[in-house]
mmCIF file of C-alpha atoms in Angstrom:
data_model
loop_
_atom_site.group_PDB
_atom_site.id
_atom_site.type_symbol
_atom_site.label_atom_id
_atom_site.label_comp_id
_atom_site.label_asym_id
_atom_site.label_seq_id
_atom_site.Cartn_x
_atom_site.Cartn_y
_atom_site.Cartn_z
ATOM 1 C CA MET A 1 0.043 0.083 0.009
ATOM 2 C CA GLU A 2 1.044 3.472 -1.043
ATOM 3 C CA PRO A 3 2.666 5.015 2.295
ATOM 4 C CA LEU A 4 1.487 8.510 1.375
ATOM 5 C CA ALA A 5 -1.985 7.263 1.242
ATOM 6 C CA ILE A 6 -1.588 5.931 4.806
ATOM 7 C CA ILE A 7 -0.198 9.260 5.939
ATOM 8 C CA TRP A 8 -3.252 11.003 4.271
ATOM 9 C CA PHE A 9 -5.802 8.677 5.838
ATOM 10 C CA VAL A 10 -4.020 9.566 9.248
ATOM 11 C CA ALA A 11 -4.155 13.263 8.345
ATOM 12 C CA ILE A 12 -8.020 13.145 7.626
ATOM 13 C CA ALA A 13 -8.554 11.304 10.842
ATOM 14 C CA LEU A 14 -6.885 13.898 12.595
ATOM 15 C CA LEU A 15 -8.744 16.788 11.027
ATOM 16 C CA TRP A 16 -12.012 15.072 12.010
ATOM 17 C CA THR A 17 -10.651 14.636 15.494
ATOM 18 C CA GLY A 18 -9.582 18.346 15.588
ATOM 19 C CA TYR A 19 -12.999 19.481 14.371
ATOM 20 C CA LEU A 20 -14.789 17.337 16.962
ATOM 21 C CA LEU A 21 -12.598 18.793 19.780
ATOM 22 C CA LEU A 22 -12.524 22.335 18.868
ATOM 23 C CA GLU A 23 -15.914 22.855 17.215
ATOM 24 C CA GLY A 24 -17.559 20.430 19.641
ATOM 25 C CA PHE A 25 -17.159 22.876 22.513
ATOM 26 C CA ASP A 26 -18.611 25.693 20.746
ATOM 27 C CA LEU A 27 -21.510 23.861 19.385
ATOM 28 C CA GLY A 28 -22.211 22.808 22.979
ATOM 29 C CA VAL A 29 -22.206 26.290 24.197
ATOM 30 C CA GLY A 30 -24.747 27.094 21.630
ATOM 31 C CA MET A 31 -27.029 24.541 22.925
ATOM 32 C CA HIS A 32 -26.247 25.333 26.767
ATOM 33 C CA MET A 33 -27.560 28.915 25.766
ATOM 34 C CA ILE A 34 -31.149 27.654 25.324
ATOM 35 C CA PHE A 35 -31.410 25.576 28.602
ATOM 36 C CA SER A 36 -28.699 26.209 30.934
ATOM 37 C CA THR A 37 -29.965 29.780 31.983
ATOM 38 C CA ARG A 38 -32.722 32.249 31.554
ATOM 39 C CA SER A 39 -30.506 35.068 32.481
ATOM 40 C CA GLU A 40 -29.520 37.319 29.274
ATOM 41 C CA ARG A 41 -26.155 38.435 30.899
ATOM 42 C CA ASP A 42 -25.260 34.812 31.488
ATOM 43 C CA ARG A 43 -26.091 34.208 27.827
ATOM 44 C CA ARG A 44 -23.952 36.900 26.831
ATOM 45 C CA VAL A 45 -21.146 35.339 28.977
ATOM 46 C CA MET A 46 -21.340 32.247 27.244
ATOM 47 C CA LEU A 47 -21.313 33.576 23.931
ATOM 48 C CA ASN A 48 -18.329 35.684 24.680
ATOM 49 C CA THR A 49 -16.307 32.801 25.571
ATOM 50 C CA ILE A 50 -16.498 31.315 22.088
ATOM 51 C CA GLY A 51 -16.548 34.757 20.414
ATOM 52 C CA PRO A 52 -12.914 34.946 19.291
ATOM 53 C CA VAL A 53 -12.694 31.445 18.295
ATOM 54 C CA TRP A 54 -15.854 29.763 17.011
ATOM 55 C CA ASP A 55 -15.551 30.843 13.200
ATOM 56 C CA GLY A 56 -11.742 29.507 13.373
ATOM 57 C CA ASN A 57 -12.978 26.328 14.638
ATOM 58 C CA GLU A 58 -15.072 25.820 11.516
ATOM 59 C CA VAL A 59 -11.991 25.780 9.209
ATOM 60 C CA TRP A 60 -11.331 22.296 10.362
ATOM 61 C CA LEU A 61 -14.347 21.075 8.861
ATOM 62 C CA ILE A 62 -13.696 22.715 5.711
ATOM 63 C CA THR A 63 -10.021 21.358 5.711
ATOM 64 C CA ALA A 64 -11.559 17.736 6.595
ATOM 65 C CA VAL A 65 -14.011 17.783 3.657
ATOM 66 C CA ALA A 66 -11.380 19.365 1.347
ATOM 67 C CA ALA A 67 -8.764 16.697 2.092
ATOM 68 C CA LEU A 68 -11.234 14.149 1.484
ATOM 69 C CA PHE A 69 -11.641 15.303 -2.022
ATOM 70 C CA ALA A 70 -7.965 15.993 -2.560
ATOM 71 C CA ALA A 71 -6.680 12.664 -1.592
ATOM 72 C CA PHE A 72 -9.412 10.194 -1.679
ATOM 73 C CA SER A 73 -12.054 11.615 -4.216
ATOM 74 C CA PRO A 74 -14.142 8.223 -4.587
ATOM 75 C CA TRP A 75 -14.646 8.422 -0.741
ATOM 76 C CA TYR A 76 -15.586 12.048 -0.961
ATOM 77 C CA ALA A 77 -17.996 11.606 -3.936
ATOM 78 C CA ALA A 78 -19.599 8.174 -2.424
ATOM 79 C CA LEU A 79 -20.119 9.600 1.064
ATOM 80 C CA LEU A 80 -21.304 13.321 0.107
ATOM 81 C CA SER A 81 -23.472 11.989 -2.828
ATOM 82 C CA ALA A 82 -25.169 9.469 -0.512
ATOM 83 C CA LEU A 83 -25.743 11.840 2.531
ATOM 84 C CA TYR A 84 -26.756 15.054 0.556
ATOM 85 C CA VAL A 85 -29.699 15.461 2.730
ATOM 86 C CA PRO A 86 -28.150 15.352 6.241
ATOM 87 C CA LEU A 87 -25.177 17.364 4.796
ATOM 88 C CA THR A 88 -27.604 20.036 3.511
ATOM 89 C CA LEU A 89 -29.417 19.984 6.921
ATOM 90 C CA ALA A 90 -25.803 20.471 8.568
ATOM 91 C CA LEU A 91 -25.037 23.236 6.288
ATOM 92 C CA LEU A 92 -28.372 25.066 7.084
ATOM 93 C CA GLY A 93 -27.451 24.724 10.813
ATOM 94 C CA LEU A 94 -24.167 26.297 10.252
ATOM 95 C CA ILE A 95 -25.677 29.342 8.537
ATOM 96 C CA VAL A 96 -28.550 29.904 10.948
ATOM 97 C CA ARG A 97 -25.732 29.464 13.897
ATOM 98 C CA ALA A 98 -23.385 31.889 12.266
ATOM 99 C CA VAL A 99 -26.225 34.405 11.430
ATOM 100 C CA GLY A 100 -27.443 34.144 14.845
ATOM 101 C CA ILE A 101 -24.055 34.814 16.604
ATOM 102 C CA GLU A 102 -23.496 38.004 14.249
ATOM 103 C CA TYR A 103 -27.105 39.224 14.581
ATOM 104 C CA ARG A 104 -27.998 38.637 18.150
ATOM 105 C CA GLY A 105 -26.352 41.969 19.407
ATOM 106 C CA LYS A 106 -27.655 44.169 16.765
ATOM 107 C CA VAL A 107 -30.906 44.925 18.471
ATOM 108 C CA GLY A 108 -31.318 45.629 22.057
ATOM 109 C CA THR A 109 -34.775 43.874 22.727
ATOM 110 C CA ARG A 110 -35.495 40.768 24.596
ATOM 111 C CA VAL A 111 -37.753 39.211 21.783
ATOM 112 C CA TRP A 112 -34.812 39.800 19.291
ATOM 113 C CA ALA A 113 -32.323 38.085 21.614
ATOM 114 C CA THR A 114 -34.321 35.111 22.647
ATOM 115 C CA PHE A 115 -35.183 34.329 18.954
ATOM 116 C CA TRP A 116 -31.472 34.398 17.927
ATOM 117 C CA THR A 117 -30.692 32.454 20.974
ATOM 118 C CA TYR A 118 -32.924 29.502 19.841
ATOM 119 C CA MET A 119 -31.456 29.854 16.507
ATOM 120 C CA ILE A 120 -27.841 29.404 17.730
ATOM 121 C CA GLY A 121 -28.848 26.579 19.791
ATOM 122 C CA LEU A 122 -30.993 24.818 17.356
ATOM 123 C CA GLY A 123 -28.464 25.426 14.550
ATOM 124 C CA SER A 124 -25.574 23.996 16.780
ATOM 125 C CA ALA A 125 -27.754 20.974 17.759
ATOM 126 C CA ALA A 126 -28.313 20.375 13.985
ATOM 127 C CA VAL A 127 -24.582 20.562 12.994
ATOM 128 C CA ALA A 128 -23.575 18.320 15.587
ATOM 129 C CA PHE A 129 -26.078 15.727 15.139
ATOM 130 C CA PHE A 130 -25.743 15.399 11.352
ATOM 131 C CA ILE A 131 -22.016 15.596 11.222
ATOM 132 C CA GLY A 132 -22.154 12.856 13.765
ATOM 133 C CA ALA A 133 -24.476 10.755 11.645
ATOM 134 C CA LEU A 134 -21.963 11.184 8.877
ATOM 135 C CA LEU A 135 -19.138 10.051 10.619
ATOM 136 C CA ALA A 136 -21.065 7.078 12.122
ATOM 137 C CA LEU A 137 -22.154 6.076 8.602
ATOM 138 C CA THR A 138 -18.781 6.168 7.065
ATOM 139 C CA SER A 139 -17.288 4.096 9.869
ATOM 140 C CA ILE A 140 -20.056 1.446 9.928
ATOM 141 C CA GLY A 141 -21.239 1.541 6.388
ATOM 142 C CA LEU A 142 -23.706 2.824 3.735
ATOM 143 C CA PRO A 143 -25.730 0.981 1.063
ATOM 144 C CA ILE A 144 -23.572 1.542 -1.985
ATOM 145 C CA ASP A 145 -22.833 -0.426 -5.103
ATOM 146 C CA GLY A 146 -19.901 -1.270 -7.044
ATOM 147 C CA ASN A 147 -19.631 2.302 -8.579
ATOM 148 C CA GLY A 148 -19.929 3.909 -5.173
ATOM 149 C CA ASP A 149 -23.419 4.898 -5.841
ATOM 150 C CA ARG A 150 -26.220 4.960 -3.199
ATOM 151 C CA VAL A 151 -28.818 1.935 -3.516
ATOM 152 C CA GLY A 152 -32.183 3.150 -2.387
ATOM 153 C CA GLY A 153 -34.015 6.560 -1.795
ATOM 154 C CA PRO A 154 -32.775 9.830 -0.075
ATOM 155 C CA PHE A 155 -33.508 8.547 3.466
ATOM 156 C CA ALA A 156 -31.517 5.376 2.812
ATOM 157 C CA TRP A 157 -29.056 6.714 5.194
ATOM 158 C CA LEU A 158 -31.636 7.064 8.165
ATOM 159 C CA SER A 159 -30.704 4.067 10.388
ATOM 160 C CA TRP A 160 -29.779 3.220 14.025
ATOM 161 C CA PRO A 161 -25.914 3.932 13.332
ATOM 162 C CA ALA A 162 -26.734 7.350 12.057
ATOM 163 C CA LEU A 163 -29.024 8.196 15.128
ATOM 164 C CA VAL A 164 -26.226 6.700 17.702
ATOM 165 C CA GLY A 165 -23.709 8.752 15.724
ATOM 166 C CA GLY A 166 -25.668 11.987 15.923
ATOM 167 C CA LEU A 167 -26.470 11.563 19.683
ATOM 168 C CA ALA A 168 -22.966 10.727 20.338
ATOM 169 C CA VAL A 169 -21.636 14.095 18.777
ATOM 170 C CA VAL A 170 -24.325 15.999 20.469
ATOM 171 C CA GLY A 171 -23.903 14.476 23.858
ATOM 172 C CA PHE A 172 -20.129 15.023 23.519
ATOM 173 C CA ALA A 173 -20.475 18.602 22.601
ATOM 174 C CA LEU A 174 -22.613 19.205 25.625
ATOM 175 C CA ALA A 175 -20.369 17.392 27.942
ATOM 176 C CA HIS A 176 -17.074 18.935 26.479
ATOM 177 C CA SER A 177 -18.626 22.656 26.432
ATOM 178 C CA ALA A 178 -19.606 22.186 30.224
ATOM 179 C CA THR A 179 -16.019 21.808 31.132
ATOM 180 C CA PHE A 180 -14.869 24.493 28.603
ATOM 181 C CA LEU A 181 -17.525 26.931 30.241
ATOM 182 C CA ALA A 182 -16.185 25.998 33.714
ATOM 183 C CA LEU A 183 -12.949 26.729 32.615
ATOM 184 C CA LYS A 184 -13.629 29.958 30.476
ATOM 185 C CA ALA A 185 -16.370 31.639 32.360
ATOM 186 C CA ASP A 186 -17.106 32.939 35.943
ATOM 187 C CA GLY A 187 -19.780 33.580 38.197
ATOM 188 C CA PRO A 188 -23.265 31.733 37.855
ATOM 189 C CA VAL A 189 -22.343 30.088 34.414
ATOM 190 C CA ARG A 190 -19.138 28.681 35.765
ATOM 191 C CA ARG A 191 -21.263 26.930 38.736
ATOM 192 C CA ARG A 192 -23.825 25.756 36.523
ATOM 193 C CA ALA A 193 -21.449 24.229 33.896
ATOM 194 C CA SER A 194 -19.370 22.584 36.705
ATOM 195 C CA GLY A 195 -22.634 21.011 38.021
ATOM 196 C CA PHE A 196 -23.440 19.738 34.538
ATOM 197 C CA ALA A 197 -20.084 18.239 33.970
ATOM 198 C CA VAL A 198 -20.589 16.306 37.309
ATOM 199 C CA ARG A 199 -24.113 15.152 37.068
ATOM 200 C CA TRP A 200 -25.068 15.026 33.348
ATOM 201 C CA ALA A 201 -21.869 14.612 31.435
ATOM 202 C CA PRO A 202 -21.526 10.833 31.952
ATOM 203 C CA LEU A 203 -25.030 10.022 30.614
ATOM 204 C CA CYS A 204 -23.957 12.517 27.625
ATOM 205 C CA LEU A 205 -20.894 10.729 26.715
ATOM 206 C CA LEU A 206 -22.612 7.376 26.763
ATOM 207 C CA PRO A 207 -23.768 7.356 22.994
ATOM 208 C CA LEU A 208 -20.111 7.973 22.146
ATOM 209 C CA LEU A 209 -18.938 5.024 23.875
ATOM 210 C CA VAL A 210 -21.844 2.931 22.177
ATOM 211 C CA TRP A 211 -20.611 4.089 18.870
ATOM 212 C CA ILE A 212 -16.912 3.289 19.529
ATOM 213 C CA ALA A 213 -17.930 -0.318 20.766
ATOM 214 C CA MET A 214 -20.222 -0.704 17.397
ATOM 215 C CA VAL A 215 -17.399 0.050 15.164
ATOM 216 C CA GLN A 216 -14.930 -2.282 17.124
ATOM 217 C CA PHE A 217 -17.520 -5.107 16.866
ATOM 218 C CA GLU A 218 -18.426 -4.260 13.267
ATOM 219 C CA HIS A 219 -14.836 -4.265 11.894
ATOM 220 C CA GLY A 220 -13.431 -7.078 14.145
ATOM 221 C CA ALA A 221 -11.130 -4.675 15.869
ATOM 222 C CA GLY A 222 -7.786 -6.243 17.343
ATOM 223 C CA PRO A 223 -6.303 -5.697 20.663
ATOM 224 C CA ALA A 224 -4.858 -2.193 19.464
ATOM 225 C CA GLY A 225 -8.446 -0.917 18.653
ATOM 226 C CA TRP A 226 -9.978 -2.207 21.819
ATOM 227 C CA THR A 227 -7.071 -0.789 23.788
ATOM 228 C CA VAL A 228 -7.425 2.755 22.529
ATOM 229 C CA ALA A 229 -11.296 2.460 23.114
ATOM 230 C CA LEU A 230 -10.633 1.557 26.790
ATOM 231 C CA LEU A 231 -8.434 4.541 26.997
ATOM 232 C CA ALA A 232 -11.581 6.700 25.930
ATOM 233 C CA VAL A 233 -13.429 5.250 28.695
ATOM 234 C CA VAL A 234 -10.689 5.735 31.306
ATOM 235 C CA SER A 235 -10.261 9.390 30.132
ATOM 236 C CA GLY A 236 -13.913 9.972 30.571
ATOM 237 C CA GLY A 237 -13.768 8.587 33.938
ATOM 238 C CA VAL A 238 -10.702 10.702 34.811
ATOM 239 C CA GLY A 239 -12.516 13.806 33.534
ATOM 240 C CA TRP A 240 -15.604 13.083 35.763
ATOM 241 C CA ALA A 241 -13.327 12.541 38.731
ATOM 242 C CA GLN A 242 -11.739 15.763 38.162
ATOM 243 C CA ALA A 243 -15.043 17.608 37.515
ATOM 244 C CA ARG A 244 -16.193 16.486 40.897
ATOM 245 C CA ALA A 245 -13.024 17.666 42.319
ATOM 246 C CA GLY A 246 -13.327 21.032 40.941
ATOM 247 C CA ARG A 247 -10.079 20.811 38.933
ATOM 248 C CA GLU A 248 -11.568 22.572 35.598
ATOM 249 C CA GLY A 249 -8.487 22.121 33.520
ATOM 250 C CA LEU A 250 -8.109 18.497 34.103
ATOM 251 C CA ALA A 251 -11.706 17.769 33.602
ATOM 252 C CA PHE A 252 -11.579 19.677 30.323
ATOM 253 C CA THR A 253 -8.536 17.449 29.334
ATOM 254 C CA GLY A 254 -10.310 14.206 30.430
ATOM 255 C CA TYR A 255 -13.587 14.635 28.467
ATOM 256 C CA ALA A 256 -11.243 15.906 25.461
ATOM 257 C CA GLY A 257 -9.429 12.842 25.709
ATOM 258 C CA THR A 258 -12.636 10.746 25.532
ATOM 259 C CA GLY A 259 -13.325 12.304 22.112
ATOM 260 C CA LEU A 260 -9.503 12.192 21.032
ATOM 261 C CA PHE A 261 -9.159 8.316 21.901
ATOM 262 C CA GLY A 262 -12.601 7.596 20.801
ATOM 263 C CA LEU A 263 -12.064 8.890 17.206
ATOM 264 C CA ALA A 264 -8.541 7.182 17.132
ATOM 265 C CA ALA A 265 -10.164 3.889 18.071
ATOM 266 C CA ILE A 266 -12.963 4.145 15.373
ATOM 267 C CA PHE A 267 -10.422 5.196 12.528
ATOM 268 C CA LEU A 268 -8.003 2.547 13.778
ATOM 269 C CA ALA A 269 -10.735 -0.150 13.577
ATOM 270 C CA MET A 270 -11.893 1.064 10.009
ATOM 271 C CA PHE A 271 -8.396 0.989 8.445
ATOM 272 C CA PRO A 272 -8.040 0.146 5.694
ATOM 273 C CA VAL A 273 -11.712 0.627 4.651
ATOM 274 C CA LEU A 274 -12.776 4.123 4.144
ATOM 275 C CA LEU A 275 -16.326 3.654 3.553
ATOM 276 C CA PRO A 276 -17.902 0.023 4.143
ATOM 277 C CA SER A 277 -20.731 -1.135 1.854
ATOM 278 C CA THR A 278 -23.549 -2.779 3.541
ATOM 279 C CA ILE A 279 -24.704 -4.452 0.366
ATOM 280 C CA ASP A 280 -21.332 -6.298 -0.529
ATOM 281 C CA SER A 281 -18.004 -6.111 1.180
ATOM 282 C CA ALA A 282 -16.576 -6.265 -2.312
ATOM 283 C CA PHE A 283 -18.144 -2.747 -3.016
ATOM 284 C CA ASP A 284 -16.296 -1.344 0.201
ATOM 285 C CA ILE A 285 -14.032 1.791 -0.556
ATOM 286 C CA THR A 286 -10.701 1.376 0.672
ATOM 287 C CA VAL A 287 -7.464 3.328 1.172
ATOM 288 C CA GLN A 288 -5.852 1.678 -1.699
ATOM 289 C CA SER A 289 -8.692 1.805 -4.246
ATOM 290 C CA ALA A 290 -9.644 5.534 -3.530
ATOM 291 C CA ALA A 291 -6.218 7.125 -3.075
ATOM 292 C CA HIS A 292 -4.859 9.395 -5.719
ATOM 293 C CA SER A 293 -1.762 8.814 -7.596
ATOM 294 C CA THR A 294 1.766 9.308 -5.694
ATOM 295 C CA TYR A 295 2.382 12.410 -7.531
ATOM 296 C CA THR A 296 -1.021 14.201 -6.278
ATOM 297 C CA LEU A 297 -0.393 12.914 -2.823
ATOM 298 C CA GLY A 298 3.186 14.260 -2.744
ATOM 299 C CA VAL A 299 2.158 17.595 -4.024
ATOM 300 C CA LEU A 300 -0.650 17.897 -1.384
ATOM 301 C CA THR A 301 2.023 16.711 1.344
ATOM 302 C CA ALA A 302 4.465 19.481 0.104
ATOM 303 C CA ILE A 303 1.705 22.130 0.405
ATOM 304 C CA THR A 304 0.483 20.923 3.717
ATOM 305 C CA VAL A 305 3.937 20.791 5.246
ATOM 306 C CA VAL A 306 4.213 24.469 4.555
ATOM 307 C CA ALA A 307 0.716 25.578 5.340
ATOM 308 C CA LEU A 308 -0.335 23.679 8.311
ATOM 309 C CA PRO A 309 2.201 24.850 10.692
ATOM 310 C CA VAL A 310 1.204 28.608 9.954
ATOM 311 C CA ILE A 311 -2.303 27.655 10.572
ATOM 312 C CA LEU A 312 -1.840 25.957 13.848
ATOM 313 C CA CYS A 313 0.630 28.740 15.265
ATOM 314 C CA TYR A 314 -2.208 31.296 14.254
ATOM 315 C CA GLN A 315 -5.031 29.456 16.081
ATOM 316 C CA ALA A 316 -2.817 28.654 18.950
ATOM 317 C CA TRP A 317 -1.938 32.366 19.361
ATOM 318 C CA SER A 318 -5.698 33.335 19.112
ATOM 319 C CA TYR A 319 -6.264 30.951 21.809
ATOM 320 C CA TRP A 320 -3.412 32.426 23.913
ATOM 321 C CA VAL A 321 -4.674 35.809 23.491
ATOM 322 C CA PHE A 322 -8.187 35.168 24.608
ATOM 323 C CA ARG A 323 -7.204 32.860 27.493
ATOM 324 C CA HIS A 324 -8.615 34.784 30.361
ATOM 325 C CA ARG A 325 -11.965 34.150 31.781
ATOM 326 C CA VAL A 326 -15.196 36.058 30.878
ATOM 327 C CA THR A 327 -16.838 37.552 33.969
ATOM 328 C CA PRO A 328 -20.189 38.898 34.286
ATOM 329 C CA GLY A 329 -18.693 42.297 35.120
ATOM 330 C CA MET A 330 -17.338 42.347 31.547
ATOM 331 C CA ILE A 331 -20.731 42.322 29.833
ATOM 332 C CA PRO A 332 -22.277 45.716 29.465
ATOM 333 C CA GLU A 333 -25.960 46.446 29.716
ATOM 334 C CA PRO A 334 -27.676 45.848 26.383
ATOM 335 C CA HIS A 335 -27.758 49.237 24.162
ATOM 336 C CA VAL A 336 -28.303 50.270 20.673
ATOM 337 C CA ILE A 337 -25.299 51.175 18.767
ATOM 338 C CA LEU A 338 -25.894 53.558 15.802
ATOM 339 C CA PRO A 339 -24.149 52.829 12.558
ATOM 340 C CA ALA A 340 -21.386 55.085 11.648
ATOM 341 C CA ILE A 341 -23.277 56.031 8.522
ATOM 342 C CA LEU A 342 -26.073 57.216 10.353
ATOM 343 C CA ARG A 343 -24.222 59.095 13.116
ATOM 344 C CA ALA A 344 -22.473 61.100 10.186
ATOM 345 C CA GLU A 345 -25.685 61.915 8.620
ATOM 346 C CA ASP A 346 -26.989 62.928 11.912
ATOM 347 C CA ALA A 347 -24.069 65.235 12.646
ATOM 348 C CA GLY A 348 -24.635 66.679 9.195
ATOM 349 C CA ARG A 349 -28.203 67.596 9.786
ATOM 350 C CA GLN A 350 -27.305 69.321 13.031
ATOM 351 C CA VAL A 351 -24.636 71.392 11.336
#
């Protein structure tokens, strides 16, 4: 098997993992804004914890999908064409969520803020659920034929694995974001998030553990896969114990480790299959059958070696700059901001 093809399989696995870990907590914050508090100030504290980083986190999704196209286009074509319904719904969720984050503070009325709060929360939930369904189906299988075409109607993807994967990412986002809020916020938001991380996070992580186990059984994972899966469970247990002890940074690391080791176990069990066919294993899309030429993968590798460190350094710098907690005292009262063009027109009339 071409070594560069294996490297790019690992790279794509890392990109999806990075998306789950980084976008996971800001999707979870969006969902927490709906049910964790009714206080406008607390909701604005939550929103400000992710304000500097949420759009940068979405780059990981774009890069992961672009890497699928660049390195394994048959995988990209089969997966995205078979799942165009959940992908469209996920994109709508991304759009609604982004518009909500940008528009929520533009009008200082309670009705306006409440409407966009729900748009942010529901959009975040939709993105988490449908991306989770996509990842679960690529790890367990889709009804595809020898040409990589979906067999069945537009809802042939709707199955128990899709439901488990969707709930897994939603649950992980809620648990992961609770420790993030406990680490990044202060006041009532911090206290409620810490409580959620202790009381509800283990239940939220359960679908992720079920998905991991399903993949191990489906692909007949060996000792390495089960060992990494066990590390995901242990990491979650450590995160819960640290949350109970009030060690917020270690709790965040522990729950993040569940996502990290969990996806590692899933991709390790899958290899070398990229997209299993539930019709016939002879129709499986594999690393060897889907990889581009050595020349193409070599060019991609050269570009990545130059560009990736720059992107990682920039994102790490942004997290460092905005590393401090967001406190309620930092949040001003809602007020109307007159656009500069209207201020200039008003000044002209006064003259």
